[in-house]
PDB file of C-alpha atoms in Angstrom:
ATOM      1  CA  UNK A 827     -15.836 -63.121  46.684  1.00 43.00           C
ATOM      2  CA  UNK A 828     -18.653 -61.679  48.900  1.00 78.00           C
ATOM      3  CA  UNK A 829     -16.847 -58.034  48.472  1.00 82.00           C
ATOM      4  CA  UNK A 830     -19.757 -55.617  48.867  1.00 86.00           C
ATOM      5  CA  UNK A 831     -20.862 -57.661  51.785  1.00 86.00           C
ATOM      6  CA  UNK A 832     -17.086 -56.758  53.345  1.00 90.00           C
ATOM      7  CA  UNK A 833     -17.621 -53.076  52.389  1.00 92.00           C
ATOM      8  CA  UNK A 834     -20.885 -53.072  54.225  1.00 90.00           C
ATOM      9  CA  UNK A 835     -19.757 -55.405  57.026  1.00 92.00           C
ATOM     10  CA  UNK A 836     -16.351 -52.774  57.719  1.00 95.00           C
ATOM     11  CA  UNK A 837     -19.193 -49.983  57.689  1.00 94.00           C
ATOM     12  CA  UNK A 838     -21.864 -51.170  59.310  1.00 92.00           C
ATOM     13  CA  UNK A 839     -20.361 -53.459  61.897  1.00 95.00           C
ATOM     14  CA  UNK A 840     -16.790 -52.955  62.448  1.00 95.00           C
ATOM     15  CA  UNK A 841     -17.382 -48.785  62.726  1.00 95.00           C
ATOM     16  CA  UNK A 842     -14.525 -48.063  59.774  1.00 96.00           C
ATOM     17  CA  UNK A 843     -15.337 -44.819  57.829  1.00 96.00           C
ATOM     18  CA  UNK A 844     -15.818 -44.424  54.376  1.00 96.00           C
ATOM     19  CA  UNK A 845     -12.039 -42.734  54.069  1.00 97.00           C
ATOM     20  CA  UNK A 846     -10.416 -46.013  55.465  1.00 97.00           C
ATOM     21  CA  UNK A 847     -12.940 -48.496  53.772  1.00 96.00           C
ATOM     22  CA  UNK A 848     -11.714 -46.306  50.786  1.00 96.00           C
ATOM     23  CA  UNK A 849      -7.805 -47.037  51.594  1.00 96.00           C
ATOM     24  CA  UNK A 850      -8.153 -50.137  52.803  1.00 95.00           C
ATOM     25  CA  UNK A 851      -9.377 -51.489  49.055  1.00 94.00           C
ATOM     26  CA  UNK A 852      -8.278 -48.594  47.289  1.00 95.00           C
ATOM     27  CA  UNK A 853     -11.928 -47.521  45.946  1.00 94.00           C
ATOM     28  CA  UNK A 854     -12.999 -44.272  45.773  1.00 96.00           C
ATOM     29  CA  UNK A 855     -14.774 -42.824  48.314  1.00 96.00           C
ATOM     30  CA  UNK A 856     -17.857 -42.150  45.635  1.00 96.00           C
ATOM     31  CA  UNK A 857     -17.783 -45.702  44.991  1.00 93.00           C
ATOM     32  CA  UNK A 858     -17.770 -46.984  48.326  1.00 94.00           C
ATOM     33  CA  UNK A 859     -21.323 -44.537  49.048  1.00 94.00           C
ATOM     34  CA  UNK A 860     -22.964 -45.910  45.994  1.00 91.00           C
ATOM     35  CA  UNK A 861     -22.214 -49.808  47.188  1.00 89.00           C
ATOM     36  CA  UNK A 862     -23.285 -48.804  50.454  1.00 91.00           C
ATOM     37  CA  UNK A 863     -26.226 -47.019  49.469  1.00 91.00           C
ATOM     38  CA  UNK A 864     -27.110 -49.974  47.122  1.00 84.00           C
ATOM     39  CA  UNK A 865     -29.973 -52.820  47.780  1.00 76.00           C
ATOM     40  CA  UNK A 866     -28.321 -55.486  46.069  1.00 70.00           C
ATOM     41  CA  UNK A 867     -25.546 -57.543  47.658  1.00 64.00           C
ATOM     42  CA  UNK A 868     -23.354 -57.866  44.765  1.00 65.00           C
ATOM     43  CA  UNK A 869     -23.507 -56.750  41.411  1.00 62.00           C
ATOM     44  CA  UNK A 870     -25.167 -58.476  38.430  1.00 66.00           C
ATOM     45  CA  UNK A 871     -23.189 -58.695  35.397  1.00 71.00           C
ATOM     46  CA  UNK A 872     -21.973 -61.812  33.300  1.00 78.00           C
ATOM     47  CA  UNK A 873     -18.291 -62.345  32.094  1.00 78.00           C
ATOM     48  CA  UNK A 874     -18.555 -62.977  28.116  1.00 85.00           C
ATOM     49  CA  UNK A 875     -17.320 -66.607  27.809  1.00 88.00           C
ATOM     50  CA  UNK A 876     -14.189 -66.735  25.672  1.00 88.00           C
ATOM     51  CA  UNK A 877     -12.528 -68.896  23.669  1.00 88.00           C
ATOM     52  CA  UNK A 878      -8.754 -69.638  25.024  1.00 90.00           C
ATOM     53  CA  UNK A 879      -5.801 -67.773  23.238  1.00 91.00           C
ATOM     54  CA  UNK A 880      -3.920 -71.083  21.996  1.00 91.00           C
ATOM     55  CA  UNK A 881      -6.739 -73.353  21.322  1.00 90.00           C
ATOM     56  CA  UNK A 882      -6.209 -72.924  17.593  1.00 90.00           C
ATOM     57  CA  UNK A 883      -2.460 -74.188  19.084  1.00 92.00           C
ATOM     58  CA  UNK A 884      -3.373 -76.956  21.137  1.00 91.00           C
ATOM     59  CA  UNK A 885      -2.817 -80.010  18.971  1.00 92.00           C
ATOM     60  CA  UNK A 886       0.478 -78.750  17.942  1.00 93.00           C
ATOM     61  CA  UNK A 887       1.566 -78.219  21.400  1.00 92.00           C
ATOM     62  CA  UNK A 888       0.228 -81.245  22.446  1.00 92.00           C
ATOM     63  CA  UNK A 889       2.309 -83.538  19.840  1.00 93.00           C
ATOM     64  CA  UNK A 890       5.306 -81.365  20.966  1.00 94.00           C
ATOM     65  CA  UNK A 891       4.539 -82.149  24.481  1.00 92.00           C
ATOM     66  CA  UNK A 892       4.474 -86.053  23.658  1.00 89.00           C
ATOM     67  CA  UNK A 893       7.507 -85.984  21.744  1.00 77.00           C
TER      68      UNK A 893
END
């Protein structure tokens, strides 16, 4: 989701303030300066890749599946 392109397109575009950008997503108004302030369009940061909770399960719940 393009989300700090919304923030800026509300701002910039549409004419909404900072208060009802702020409401509307429920950001603080700090955080809605800094994003608009910013250069980049979205921010850059990586979601650890995780192994899934019941994979140690899966077999197990497989067979009881097929049963």
């Amino acid at each position: 989701m393009a989300f700090l392109s919304v923030i800026r397109r509300w701002h910039f575009r549409d004419g909404f303030s900072i208060r009802e950008i702020s409401r509307r997503t429920g950001l603080s108004r700090n955080t809605i300066r800094k994003y608009l302030r910013s250069d980049t369009v979205e921010p850059k940061f990586k979601v650890p890749e995780r192994p899934s909770k019941i994979d140690p399960f899966a077999e197990k719940l497989s067979g009881w599946l097929k049963a």
